[in-house]
Amino acid sequence: MPYVNIKITREGATTEQKAELIHGVTELLRTVLGKNPQTTVVVIDEVETDNWGIGGESVTLRRQRGQ
Amino acid sequence: MPYVNIKITREGATTEQKAELIHGVTELLRTVLGKNPQTTVVVIDEVETDNWGIGGESVTLRRQRGQ
Amino acid sequence: MPYVNIKITREGATTEQKAELIHGVTELLRTVLGKNPQTTVVVIDEVETDNWGIGGESVTLRRQRGQ
Amino acid sequence: MPYVNIKITREGATTEQKAELIHGVTELLRTVLGKNPQTTVVVIDEVETDNWGIGGESVTLRRQRGQ
Amino acid sequence: MPYVNIKITREGATTEQKAELIHGVTELLRTVLGKNPQTTVVVIDEVETDNWGIGGESVTLRRQRGQ
Amino acid sequence: MPYVNIKITREGATTEQKAELIHGVTELLRTVLGKNPQTTVVVIDEVETDNWGIGGESVTLRRQRGQ
C-alpha cells in the first residue's frame, strides 16, 4: 500500500504521459518490493513555474534565460 | 499544533463538506491526544482525477468504467 | 481513495491513540464524503520536538518554558 | 540538495514575493548548513482559503469575521 | 527537476532495493517526460506499521491477521 | 498561518542549526508576506542518505565517491 507523490512543473504533461507515470511507478514498486498494485496510490502535482525554485530563483526566470 | 493534510480527488466536495472535514479532524486530535484546536492546521488538496492513480491507472479511467 | 497525513510532535502517543486517529479520520471521510474506507490511507508522522517550530522557535524550547 | 515546501493561503502573493521566498530560503540553507543552492529545490503551494483550516474552521470564515 | 516522495511501510526494504527505486523512478521521469536525472530528487520515507492505516486500522493489526 | 516543510539529509545538523532554520524561515515569511509568526509552523525532516536520491542514485553512494 505505498503512496507516491510526484511533483513536476506544469509545462504541458499530457493525460497519456501522466497515465504512463502512474503505471510505471506502480509497476516499479511491484517489481522491486512486491507491493500490491491494487493499493498503490500515486498523486501527481503540477506546479506553476513561478512557484518552483531551484538555484535560488524560479523556473520561470530560468526558462526566460533558456535553461 | 498538529498539521493534517487531506488529499482527495476533485469531484465536487462542497464548501460545507470541507468545513466538516476541518472541524472533524481538529476535534479528533483534541479528543484523542488533547491537542489545542487553536494551533491545529488542516490543509485539503483536491487533485484532478487524471493526476490520481490507484491500481496502476488513473481515477479518470476507473470512473469511465464505472468504478 | 483519500490519503491523509497527520503530523504530530513525538511526545508519547500510544499505539492505541494512533489506532483511534486512523479509525476516526477514516470514518470522518466515509461519513462526510462517502469515501470507501478500504482504500483510505492514513500516515502518521511523529516529529522530534527539536524539529518542529512554531512562533519562530522549536517546541523543545517552548516546552522548557512550560508552554 | 534540500527540498523545501512552503504552503500559504492563496491571497494574492505576487510573482516578486514568491521569488523573494525562493531566494531567501535557499540563502538560509546555504548560510546555516552550507547547502549548495544549485540543488536546493523550493516548491510553493497556494491553497484556497476554503481548503485551509485553523482553530477548527476554514480561513474563509475567519476572514469574514475580520481575523 | 522533479521531486518524488515514496512512502512505504518499514518492513525491511534493503539498501539495494531502495537504490533500485531511486534509479527506476528517475529513469521513468527521463523516459516519459524528458526530465534531467541530475536534478531529479527522490525521497523514500519508511513508516512504522503502527503509523500506517488502511481500511480504518493499522498495518500492524492487519499483519497480525495475516493480511 | 503558513506551513513550511524542510527536508535535508541526516548528516549532523545540530539543535542550534535547526533552531536557526526555524527562526529564519519564520522571519522570512513575516518580512515578505506579513505572515504572523505565532501561527507559522515549520517541520524539519532529516532523511537517511540511503533514502535520498539525486541523479538516479542515493546520496550514500555519492558521498562514497566524495561528492
mmCIF file of C-alpha atoms in Angstrom:
data_model
loop_
_atom_site.group_PDB
_atom_site.id
_atom_site.type_symbol
_atom_site.label_atom_id
_atom_site.label_comp_id
_atom_site.label_asym_id
_atom_site.label_seq_id
_atom_site.Cartn_x
_atom_site.Cartn_y
_atom_site.Cartn_z
ATOM 1 C CA MET A 1 0.000 0.000 0.000
ATOM 2 C CA PRO A 2 2.663 2.520 -0.941
ATOM 3 C CA TYR A 3 1.916 6.180 -1.517
ATOM 4 C CA VAL A 4 3.885 8.064 -4.147
ATOM 5 C CA ASN A 5 3.781 11.811 -4.752
ATOM 6 C CA ILE A 6 5.350 13.112 -7.956
ATOM 7 C CA LYS A 7 5.819 16.864 -8.256
ATOM 8 C CA ILE A 8 6.641 18.345 -11.657
ATOM 9 C CA THR A 9 6.409 21.815 -13.144
ATOM 10 C CA ARG A 10 3.203 22.497 -15.062
ATOM 11 C CA GLU A 11 4.586 22.551 -18.579
ATOM 12 C CA GLY A 12 2.185 20.549 -20.658
ATOM 13 C CA ALA A 13 2.382 16.945 -19.457
ATOM 14 C CA THR A 14 -0.410 15.129 -21.308
ATOM 15 C CA THR A 15 -3.029 12.793 -19.864
ATOM 16 C CA GLU A 16 -1.214 9.923 -21.593
ATOM 17 C CA GLN A 17 2.145 10.857 -20.069
ATOM 18 C CA LYS A 18 0.612 11.094 -16.612
ATOM 19 C CA ALA A 19 -1.006 7.674 -17.112
ATOM 20 C CA GLU A 20 2.445 6.317 -18.020
ATOM 21 C CA LEU A 21 3.925 7.746 -14.831
ATOM 22 C CA ILE A 22 1.158 6.206 -12.726
ATOM 23 C CA HIS A 23 1.546 2.821 -14.404
ATOM 24 C CA GLY A 24 5.340 2.892 -14.363
ATOM 25 C CA VAL A 25 5.823 3.770 -10.717
ATOM 26 C CA THR A 26 3.173 1.248 -9.628
ATOM 27 C CA GLU A 27 4.978 -1.463 -11.616
ATOM 28 C CA LEU A 28 8.319 -0.415 -10.139
ATOM 29 C CA LEU A 29 7.013 -0.911 -6.608
ATOM 30 C CA ARG A 30 5.554 -4.292 -7.554
ATOM 31 C CA THR A 31 8.771 -5.475 -9.158
ATOM 32 C CA VAL A 32 11.263 -4.177 -6.580
ATOM 33 C CA LEU A 33 9.323 -4.652 -3.338
ATOM 34 C CA GLY A 34 6.416 -6.936 -4.247
ATOM 35 C CA LYS A 35 3.869 -4.231 -3.398
ATOM 36 C CA ASN A 36 0.258 -4.863 -4.404
ATOM 37 C CA PRO A 37 -0.709 -2.534 -7.284
ATOM 38 C CA GLN A 38 -4.356 -2.522 -6.124
ATOM 39 C CA THR A 39 -3.447 -0.453 -3.044
ATOM 40 C CA THR A 40 -0.607 1.612 -4.523
ATOM 41 C CA VAL A 41 -1.632 5.265 -4.658
ATOM 42 C CA VAL A 42 0.097 7.793 -6.933
ATOM 43 C CA VAL A 43 -0.605 11.533 -6.812
ATOM 44 C CA ILE A 44 0.903 13.891 -9.397
ATOM 45 C CA ASP A 45 1.160 17.594 -8.543
ATOM 46 C CA GLU A 46 1.768 20.019 -11.388
ATOM 47 C CA VAL A 47 3.277 23.216 -10.009
ATOM 48 C CA GLU A 48 3.329 26.626 -11.744
ATOM 49 C CA THR A 49 6.851 27.611 -12.812
ATOM 50 C CA ASP A 50 6.571 30.810 -10.693
ATOM 51 C CA ASN A 51 6.131 28.574 -7.645
ATOM 52 C CA TRP A 52 9.064 26.232 -8.269
ATOM 53 C CA GLY A 53 12.549 27.354 -7.339
ATOM 54 C CA ILE A 54 15.974 25.865 -7.923
ATOM 55 C CA GLY A 55 19.337 27.562 -7.613
ATOM 56 C CA GLY A 56 17.625 30.344 -5.649
ATOM 57 C CA GLU A 57 15.357 31.508 -8.461
ATOM 58 C CA SER A 58 12.082 30.485 -10.064
ATOM 59 C CA VAL A 59 11.846 28.157 -13.030
ATOM 60 C CA THR A 60 10.019 30.963 -14.867
ATOM 61 C CA LEU A 61 13.179 33.066 -14.777
ATOM 62 C CA ARG A 62 15.357 30.130 -15.760
ATOM 63 C CA ARG A 63 13.133 29.336 -18.747
ATOM 64 C CA GLN A 64 13.353 33.004 -19.873
ATOM 65 C CA ARG A 65 17.138 32.626 -19.992
ATOM 66 C CA GLY A 66 16.784 29.412 -21.974
ATOM 67 C CA GLN A 67 17.630 26.949 -19.210
ATOM 68 C CA MET B 1 -0.008 22.106 16.998
ATOM 69 C CA PRO B 2 -0.671 19.206 14.652
ATOM 70 C CA TYR B 3 -0.645 19.566 10.894
ATOM 71 C CA VAL B 4 -3.044 17.475 8.827
ATOM 72 C CA ASN B 5 -3.058 17.183 5.052
ATOM 73 C CA ILE B 6 -6.083 15.564 3.424
ATOM 74 C CA LYS B 7 -5.830 14.681 -0.254
ATOM 75 C CA ILE B 8 -8.995 13.798 -2.160
ATOM 76 C CA THR B 9 -9.921 13.678 -5.826
ATOM 77 C CA ARG B 10 -11.567 16.850 -7.139
ATOM 78 C CA GLU B 11 -15.087 15.560 -7.606
ATOM 79 C CA GLY B 12 -17.341 18.245 -6.221
ATOM 80 C CA ALA B 13 -16.729 18.411 -2.466
ATOM 81 C CA THR B 14 -18.692 21.435 -1.267
ATOM 82 C CA THR B 15 -17.501 24.248 0.977
ATOM 83 C CA GLU B 16 -19.746 22.820 3.711
ATOM 84 C CA GLN B 17 -18.246 19.346 3.395
ATOM 85 C CA LYS B 18 -14.730 20.735 3.542
ATOM 86 C CA ALA B 19 -15.674 22.733 6.640
ATOM 87 C CA GLU B 20 -16.931 19.489 8.207
ATOM 88 C CA LEU B 21 -13.638 17.761 7.462
ATOM 89 C CA ILE B 22 -11.670 20.638 9.010
ATOM 90 C CA HIS B 23 -13.849 20.681 12.105
ATOM 91 C CA GLY B 24 -13.988 16.907 12.458
ATOM 92 C CA VAL B 25 -10.289 16.208 12.229
ATOM 93 C CA THR B 26 -9.463 19.093 14.588
ATOM 94 C CA GLU B 27 -11.934 17.676 17.126
ATOM 95 C CA LEU B 28 -10.479 14.187 16.685
ATOM 96 C CA LEU B 29 -7.000 15.442 17.595
ATOM 97 C CA ARG B 30 -8.381 17.305 20.603
ATOM 98 C CA THR B 31 -10.296 14.268 21.846
ATOM 99 C CA VAL B 32 -7.672 11.590 21.262
ATOM 100 C CA LEU B 33 -4.457 13.473 22.040
ATOM 101 C CA GLY B 34 -5.556 16.642 23.817
ATOM 102 C CA LYS B 35 -4.199 18.844 21.013
ATOM 103 C CA ASN B 36 -5.108 22.521 21.090
ATOM 104 C CA PRO B 37 -7.550 23.319 18.246
ATOM 105 C CA GLN B 38 -6.237 26.889 18.023
ATOM 106 C CA THR B 39 -2.925 25.673 16.585
ATOM 107 C CA THR B 40 -4.187 22.672 14.629
ATOM 108 C CA VAL B 41 -3.726 23.285 10.903
ATOM 109 C CA VAL B 42 -5.655 21.350 8.247
ATOM 110 C CA VAL B 43 -4.925 21.620 4.529
ATOM 111 C CA ILE B 44 -7.184 19.936 1.959
ATOM 112 C CA ASP B 45 -5.788 19.240 -1.508
ATOM 113 C CA GLU B 46 -8.247 18.438 -4.277
ATOM 114 C CA VAL B 47 -6.464 16.546 -7.035
ATOM 115 C CA GLU B 48 -7.658 16.161 -10.648
ATOM 116 C CA THR B 49 -8.722 12.590 -11.422
ATOM 117 C CA ASP B 50 -6.127 12.443 -14.244
ATOM 118 C CA ASN B 51 -3.448 13.038 -11.612
ATOM 119 C CA TRP B 52 -4.552 10.400 -9.098
ATOM 120 C CA GLY B 53 -3.631 6.799 -9.679
ATOM 121 C CA ILE B 54 -4.587 3.577 -7.947
ATOM 122 C CA GLY B 55 -4.161 0.033 -9.213
ATOM 123 C CA GLY B 56 -1.732 1.362 -11.799
ATOM 124 C CA GLU B 57 -4.215 3.575 -13.642
ATOM 125 C CA SER B 58 -5.811 6.992 -13.233
ATOM 126 C CA VAL B 59 -9.086 7.574 -11.437
ATOM 127 C CA THR B 60 -10.388 9.119 -14.670
ATOM 128 C CA LEU B 61 -10.119 5.745 -16.390
ATOM 129 C CA ARG B 62 -11.649 3.935 -13.422
ATOM 130 C CA ARG B 63 -14.614 6.323 -13.362
ATOM 131 C CA GLN B 64 -15.177 5.724 -17.101
ATOM 132 C CA ARG B 65 -15.537 2.018 -16.349
ATOM 133 C CA GLY B 66 -17.971 2.796 -13.544
ATOM 134 C CA GLN B 67 -15.645 2.181 -10.604
ATOM 135 C CA MET C 1 -9.206 6.560 -2.001
ATOM 136 C CA PRO C 2 -8.220 9.568 0.108
ATOM 137 C CA TYR C 3 -4.753 9.978 1.558
ATOM 138 C CA VAL C 4 -4.358 11.645 4.939
ATOM 139 C CA ASN C 5 -1.079 12.651 6.558
ATOM 140 C CA ILE C 6 -1.160 13.594 10.248
ATOM 141 C CA LYS C 7 1.961 15.206 11.677
ATOM 142 C CA ILE C 8 2.322 15.475 15.459
ATOM 143 C CA THR C 9 5.237 16.022 17.789
ATOM 144 C CA ARG C 10 6.788 12.842 19.172
ATOM 145 C CA GLU C 11 5.601 13.094 22.759
ATOM 146 C CA GLY C 12 4.356 9.671 23.688
ATOM 147 C CA ALA C 13 1.292 8.968 21.579
ATOM 148 C CA THR C 14 0.430 5.321 22.247
ATOM 149 C CA THR C 15 -0.356 2.603 19.727
ATOM 150 C CA GLU C 16 -3.986 2.760 20.893
ATOM 151 C CA GLN C 17 -4.192 6.520 20.367
ATOM 152 C CA LYS C 18 -2.713 6.205 16.905
ATOM 153 C CA ALA C 19 -5.219 3.450 16.093
ATOM 154 C CA GLU C 20 -8.001 5.831 17.203
ATOM 155 C CA LEU C 21 -6.704 8.547 14.902
ATOM 156 C CA ILE C 22 -6.566 6.124 11.955
ATOM 157 C CA HIS C 23 -10.079 4.848 12.631
ATOM 158 C CA GLY C 24 -11.528 8.286 13.345
ATOM 159 C CA VAL C 25 -10.249 10.059 10.269
ATOM 160 C CA THR C 26 -11.239 7.128 8.013
ATOM 161 C CA GLU C 27 -14.767 7.250 9.456
ATOM 162 C CA LEU C 28 -14.887 11.030 9.008
ATOM 163 C CA LEU C 29 -14.128 10.696 5.298
ATOM 164 C CA ARG C 30 -16.747 7.967 4.940
ATOM 165 C CA THR C 31 -19.413 9.998 6.723
ATOM 166 C CA VAL C 32 -18.746 13.392 5.137
ATOM 167 C CA LEU C 33 -17.776 12.433 1.590
ATOM 168 C CA GLY C 34 -18.827 8.796 1.228
ATOM 169 C CA LYS C 35 -15.223 7.666 0.732
ATOM 170 C CA ASN C 36 -14.548 3.932 0.796
ATOM 171 C CA PRO C 37 -12.615 3.020 3.988
ATOM 172 C CA GLN C 38 -10.909 0.098 2.198
ATOM 173 C CA THR C 39 -8.845 2.482 0.085
ATOM 174 C CA THR C 40 -8.411 5.310 2.584
ATOM 175 C CA VAL C 41 -4.753 5.596 3.581
ATOM 176 C CA VAL C 42 -3.619 7.361 6.765
ATOM 177 C CA VAL C 43 0.036 8.049 7.585
ATOM 178 C CA ILE C 44 1.052 9.456 10.976
ATOM 179 C CA ASP C 45 4.426 11.196 11.279
ATOM 180 C CA GLU C 46 5.832 11.746 14.763
ATOM 181 C CA VAL C 47 8.352 14.586 14.660
ATOM 182 C CA GLU C 48 11.067 15.296 17.262
ATOM 183 C CA THR C 49 10.333 18.491 19.208
ATOM 184 C CA ASP C 50 13.706 19.938 18.074
ATOM 185 C CA ASN C 51 12.456 19.642 14.503
ATOM 186 C CA TRP C 52 9.062 21.314 14.980
ATOM 187 C CA GLY C 53 8.852 25.069 15.096
ATOM 188 C CA ILE C 54 6.036 27.468 15.878
ATOM 189 C CA GLY C 55 6.272 31.150 16.701
ATOM 190 C CA GLY C 56 9.826 31.121 15.320
ATOM 191 C CA GLU C 57 11.247 28.678 17.867
ATOM 192 C CA SER C 58 11.330 24.942 18.455
ATOM 193 C CA VAL C 59 8.760 23.090 20.526
ATOM 194 C CA THR C 60 11.663 21.885 22.712
ATOM 195 C CA LEU C 61 12.297 25.468 23.833
ATOM 196 C CA ARG C 62 8.589 26.126 24.341
ATOM 197 C CA ARG C 63 8.220 23.005 26.472
ATOM 198 C CA GLN C 64 11.200 24.141 28.613
ATOM 199 C CA ARG C 65 9.319 27.354 29.339
ATOM 200 C CA GLY C 66 6.228 25.366 30.247
ATOM 201 C CA GLN C 67 4.205 26.061 27.104
ATOM 202 C CA MET D 1 20.176 19.165 -2.048
ATOM 203 C CA PRO D 2 17.441 20.209 0.364
ATOM 204 C CA TYR D 3 13.779 20.256 -0.562
ATOM 205 C CA VAL D 4 11.528 22.928 0.913
ATOM 206 C CA ASN D 5 7.763 23.086 0.614
ATOM 207 C CA ILE D 6 6.048 26.322 1.618
ATOM 208 C CA LYS D 7 2.273 26.268 1.932
ATOM 209 C CA ILE D 8 0.401 29.561 2.154
ATOM 210 C CA THR D 9 -3.186 30.602 1.586
ATOM 211 C CA ARG D 10 -3.921 31.926 -1.910
ATOM 212 C CA GLU D 11 -4.427 35.571 -1.090
ATOM 213 C CA GLY D 12 -2.542 37.481 -3.747
ATOM 214 C CA ALA D 13 1.151 36.742 -3.250
ATOM 215 C CA THR D 14 2.881 38.327 -6.225
ATOM 216 C CA THR D 15 5.475 36.754 -8.519
ATOM 217 C CA GLU D 16 8.062 39.062 -6.916
ATOM 218 C CA GLN D 17 7.142 37.980 -3.396
ATOM 219 C CA LYS D 18 7.340 34.335 -4.358
ATOM 220 C CA ALA D 19 10.753 34.961 -5.950
ATOM 221 C CA GLU D 20 11.855 36.538 -2.645
ATOM 222 C CA LEU D 21 10.706 33.466 -0.712
ATOM 223 C CA ILE D 22 12.590 31.152 -3.086
ATOM 224 C CA HIS D 23 15.759 33.234 -2.875
ATOM 225 C CA GLY D 24 15.513 33.771 0.884
ATOM 226 C CA VAL D 25 15.014 30.184 1.912
ATOM 227 C CA THR D 26 17.758 28.977 -0.454
ATOM 228 C CA GLU D 27 20.162 31.519 1.074
ATOM 229 C CA LEU D 28 19.127 30.462 4.580
ATOM 230 C CA LEU D 29 20.047 26.845 3.871
ATOM 231 C CA ARG D 30 23.373 27.923 2.360
ATOM 232 C CA THR D 31 24.226 30.136 5.330
ATOM 233 C CA VAL D 32 23.108 27.838 8.149
ATOM 234 C CA LEU D 33 24.009 24.410 6.762
ATOM 235 C CA GLY D 34 26.302 25.108 3.811
ATOM 236 C CA LYS D 35 23.820 23.581 1.359
ATOM 237 C CA ASN D 36 24.514 24.066 -2.350
ATOM 238 C CA PRO D 37 21.934 26.489 -3.833
ATOM 239 C CA GLN D 38 22.203 24.793 -7.252
ATOM 240 C CA THR D 39 20.450 21.686 -5.929
ATOM 241 C CA THR D 40 18.106 23.326 -3.410
ATOM 242 C CA VAL D 41 14.508 22.900 -4.545
ATOM 243 C CA VAL D 42 11.678 25.108 -3.260
ATOM 244 C CA VAL D 43 8.011 24.460 -4.036
ATOM 245 C CA ILE D 44 5.324 26.967 -3.025
ATOM 246 C CA ASP D 45 1.728 25.753 -2.742
ATOM 247 C CA GLU D 46 -1.010 28.377 -2.664
ATOM 248 C CA VAL D 47 -4.109 26.887 -1.048
ATOM 249 C CA GLU D 48 -7.684 28.219 -1.376
ATOM 250 C CA THR D 49 -8.932 29.701 1.909
ATOM 251 C CA ASP D 50 -11.869 27.226 1.885
ATOM 252 C CA ASN D 51 -9.319 24.414 1.987
ATOM 253 C CA TRP D 52 -7.184 25.735 4.869
ATOM 254 C CA GLY D 53 -8.354 25.250 8.418
ATOM 255 C CA ILE D 54 -7.087 26.507 11.736
ATOM 256 C CA GLY D 55 -8.905 26.516 15.052
ATOM 257 C CA GLY D 56 -11.375 24.019 13.594
ATOM 258 C CA GLU D 57 -12.726 26.313 10.876
ATOM 259 C CA SER D 58 -11.728 27.494 7.426
ATOM 260 C CA VAL D 59 -9.712 30.636 6.789
ATOM 261 C CA THR D 60 -12.614 31.838 4.606
ATOM 262 C CA LEU D 61 -14.838 32.001 7.689
ATOM 263 C CA ARG D 62 -12.112 33.645 9.770
ATOM 264 C CA ARG D 63 -11.549 36.311 7.115
ATOM 265 C CA GLN D 64 -15.310 37.055 7.059
ATOM 266 C CA ARG D 65 -15.119 37.789 10.781
ATOM 267 C CA GLY D 66 -12.123 40.059 10.207
ATOM 268 C CA GLN D 67 -9.410 37.722 11.523
ATOM 269 C CA MET E 1 13.839 18.949 -11.657
ATOM 270 C CA PRO E 2 11.036 16.715 -10.417
ATOM 271 C CA TYR E 3 10.629 15.780 -6.780
ATOM 272 C CA VAL E 4 9.308 12.339 -5.891
ATOM 273 C CA ASN E 5 8.337 11.143 -2.424
ATOM 274 C CA ILE E 6 7.796 7.415 -1.943
ATOM 275 C CA LYS E 7 6.191 6.297 1.311
ATOM 276 C CA ILE E 8 6.316 2.622 2.234
ATOM 277 C CA THR E 9 5.887 0.724 5.475
ATOM 278 C CA ARG E 10 9.130 -0.049 7.301
ATOM 279 C CA GLU E 11 9.309 -3.774 6.715
ATOM 280 C CA GLY E 12 12.872 -4.495 5.739
ATOM 281 C CA ALA E 13 13.489 -2.814 2.390
ATOM 282 C CA THR E 14 17.216 -3.202 1.752
ATOM 283 C CA THR E 15 19.682 -0.549 0.663
ATOM 284 C CA GLU E 16 19.821 -2.256 -2.735
ATOM 285 C CA GLN E 17 16.050 -2.203 -3.141
ATOM 286 C CA LYS E 18 15.910 1.467 -2.202
ATOM 287 C CA ALA E 19 18.682 2.184 -4.741
ATOM 288 C CA GLU E 20 16.571 0.386 -7.374
ATOM 289 C CA LEU E 21 13.555 2.540 -6.542
ATOM 290 C CA ILE E 22 15.639 5.725 -6.802
ATOM 291 C CA HIS E 23 17.140 4.671 -10.125
ATOM 292 C CA GLY E 24 13.871 3.357 -11.532
ATOM 293 C CA VAL E 25 11.727 6.379 -10.819
ATOM 294 C CA THR E 26 14.431 8.756 -12.061
ATOM 295 C CA GLU E 27 14.628 6.789 -15.323
ATOM 296 C CA LEU E 28 10.840 6.792 -15.618
ATOM 297 C CA LEU E 29 10.742 10.587 -15.448
ATOM 298 C CA ARG E 30 13.549 10.844 -18.018
ATOM 299 C CA THR E 31 11.831 8.445 -20.413
ATOM 300 C CA VAL E 32 8.256 9.717 -20.118
ATOM 301 C CA LEU E 33 8.813 13.467 -19.701
ATOM 302 C CA GLY E 34 12.434 14.050 -20.685
ATOM 303 C CA LYS E 35 13.326 15.236 -17.158
ATOM 304 C CA ASN E 36 17.004 15.687 -16.382
ATOM 305 C CA PRO E 37 18.159 12.952 -13.942
ATOM 306 C CA GLN E 38 20.789 15.292 -12.470
ATOM 307 C CA THR E 39 18.110 17.427 -10.811
ATOM 308 C CA THR E 40 15.535 14.723 -10.078
ATOM 309 C CA VAL E 41 15.193 14.289 -6.322
ATOM 310 C CA VAL E 42 13.709 11.141 -4.744
ATOM 311 C CA VAL E 43 12.965 10.834 -1.025
ATOM 312 C CA ILE E 44 11.874 7.498 0.478
ATOM 313 C CA ASP E 45 10.031 7.531 3.801
ATOM 314 C CA GLU E 46 9.784 4.266 5.713
ATOM 315 C CA VAL E 47 6.839 4.435 8.098
ATOM 316 C CA GLU E 48 6.277 2.207 11.153
ATOM 317 C CA THR E 49 3.357 -0.174 10.657
ATOM 318 C CA ASP E 50 1.642 1.296 13.768
ATOM 319 C CA ASN E 51 1.610 4.647 11.978
ATOM 320 C CA TRP E 52 0.169 3.472 8.651
ATOM 321 C CA GLY E 53 -3.548 2.893 8.350
ATOM 322 C CA ILE E 54 -5.714 1.439 5.632
ATOM 323 C CA GLY E 55 -9.304 0.264 5.884
ATOM 324 C CA GLY E 56 -9.574 2.159 9.163
ATOM 325 C CA GLU E 57 -6.950 0.143 11.045
ATOM 326 C CA SER E 58 -3.174 -0.005 11.328
ATOM 327 C CA VAL E 59 -0.985 -2.229 9.180
ATOM 328 C CA THR E 60 0.299 -3.778 12.409
ATOM 329 C CA LEU E 61 -3.165 -5.191 13.112
ATOM 330 C CA ARG E 62 -3.595 -6.325 9.509
ATOM 331 C CA ARG E 63 -0.259 -8.133 9.572
ATOM 332 C CA GLN E 64 -1.290 -9.908 12.808
ATOM 333 C CA ARG E 65 -4.300 -11.267 10.971
ATOM 334 C CA GLY E 66 -2.104 -12.416 8.120
ATOM 335 C CA GLN E 67 -3.031 -9.716 5.597
ATOM 336 C CA MET F 1 -0.534 30.589 9.264
ATOM 337 C CA PRO F 2 1.960 29.221 6.746
ATOM 338 C CA TYR F 3 3.280 25.685 6.928
ATOM 339 C CA VAL F 4 6.865 25.007 5.878
ATOM 340 C CA ASN F 5 8.455 21.581 5.496
ATOM 341 C CA ILE F 6 12.242 21.452 5.145
ATOM 342 C CA LYS F 7 13.762 18.123 4.118
ATOM 343 C CA ILE F 8 17.513 17.648 4.478
ATOM 344 C CA THR F 9 19.774 14.614 4.612
ATOM 345 C CA ARG F 10 20.589 13.402 8.132
ATOM 346 C CA GLU F 11 24.217 14.425 8.307
ATOM 347 C CA GLY F 12 24.666 16.023 11.703
ATOM 348 C CA ALA F 13 22.612 19.223 11.734
ATOM 349 C CA THR F 14 22.763 20.472 15.332
ATOM 350 C CA THR F 15 19.885 21.614 17.516
ATOM 351 C CA GLU F 16 21.222 25.166 17.157
ATOM 352 C CA GLN F 17 21.283 24.979 13.370
ATOM 353 C CA LYS F 18 17.760 23.626 13.283
ATOM 354 C CA ALA F 19 16.640 26.454 15.600
ATOM 355 C CA GLU F 20 18.243 28.911 13.143
ATOM 356 C CA LEU F 21 16.323 27.390 10.242
ATOM 357 C CA ILE F 22 13.040 27.612 12.173
ATOM 358 C CA HIS F 23 13.675 31.224 13.163
ATOM 359 C CA GLY F 24 14.973 32.248 9.746
ATOM 360 C CA VAL F 25 12.136 30.883 7.660
ATOM 361 C CA THR F 26 9.511 32.249 10.067
ATOM 362 C CA GLU F 27 11.114 35.701 9.801
ATOM 363 C CA LEU F 28 11.259 35.407 6.006
ATOM 364 C CA LEU F 29 7.503 34.804 5.840
ATOM 365 C CA ARG F 30 6.862 37.724 8.183
ATOM 366 C CA THR F 31 9.070 40.085 6.175
ATOM 367 C CA VAL F 32 7.989 39.098 2.669
ATOM 368 C CA LEU F 33 4.281 38.361 3.160
ATOM 369 C CA GLY F 34 3.421 39.812 6.568
ATOM 370 C CA LYS F 35 2.597 36.371 7.980
ATOM 371 C CA ASN F 36 2.063 36.107 11.729
ATOM 372 C CA PRO F 37 4.983 34.190 13.323
ATOM 373 C CA GLN F 38 2.703 32.881 16.088
ATOM 374 C CA THR F 39 0.880 30.619 13.652
ATOM 375 C CA THR F 40 3.762 29.811 11.307
ATOM 376 C CA VAL F 41 4.606 26.111 11.571
ATOM 377 C CA VAL F 42 7.975 24.687 10.451
ATOM 378 C CA VAL F 43 8.706 20.968 10.299
ATOM 379 C CA ILE F 44 12.226 19.688 9.552
ATOM 380 C CA ASP F 45 12.642 16.140 8.264
ATOM 381 C CA GLU F 46 16.099 14.601 8.406
ATOM 382 C CA VAL F 47 16.320 11.773 5.874
ATOM 383 C CA GLU F 48 18.878 8.928 5.866
ATOM 384 C CA THR F 49 21.321 9.240 2.962
ATOM 385 C CA ASP F 50 20.245 5.759 1.731
ATOM 386 C CA ASN F 51 16.741 7.135 1.326
ATOM 387 C CA TRP F 52 17.620 10.309 -0.605
ATOM 388 C CA GLY F 53 18.323 10.083 -4.296
ATOM 389 C CA ILE F 54 19.582 12.595 -6.828
ATOM 390 C CA GLY F 55 20.939 11.920 -10.299
ATOM 391 C CA GLY F 56 19.424 8.446 -10.106
ATOM 392 C CA GLU F 57 21.487 7.230 -7.152
ATOM 393 C CA SER F 58 21.496 7.543 -3.382
ATOM 394 C CA VAL F 59 23.383 10.249 -1.510
ATOM 395 C CA THR F 60 25.214 7.433 0.329
ATOM 396 C CA LEU F 61 26.838 6.373 -2.948
ATOM 397 C CA ARG F 62 27.614 9.961 -3.915
ATOM 398 C CA ARG F 63 29.273 10.609 -0.553
ATOM 399 C CA GLN F 64 31.409 7.468 -1.019
ATOM 400 C CA ARG F 65 32.705 8.959 -4.262
ATOM 401 C CA GLY F 66 33.431 12.234 -2.480
ATOM 402 C CA GLN F 67 30.529 14.267 -3.849
#
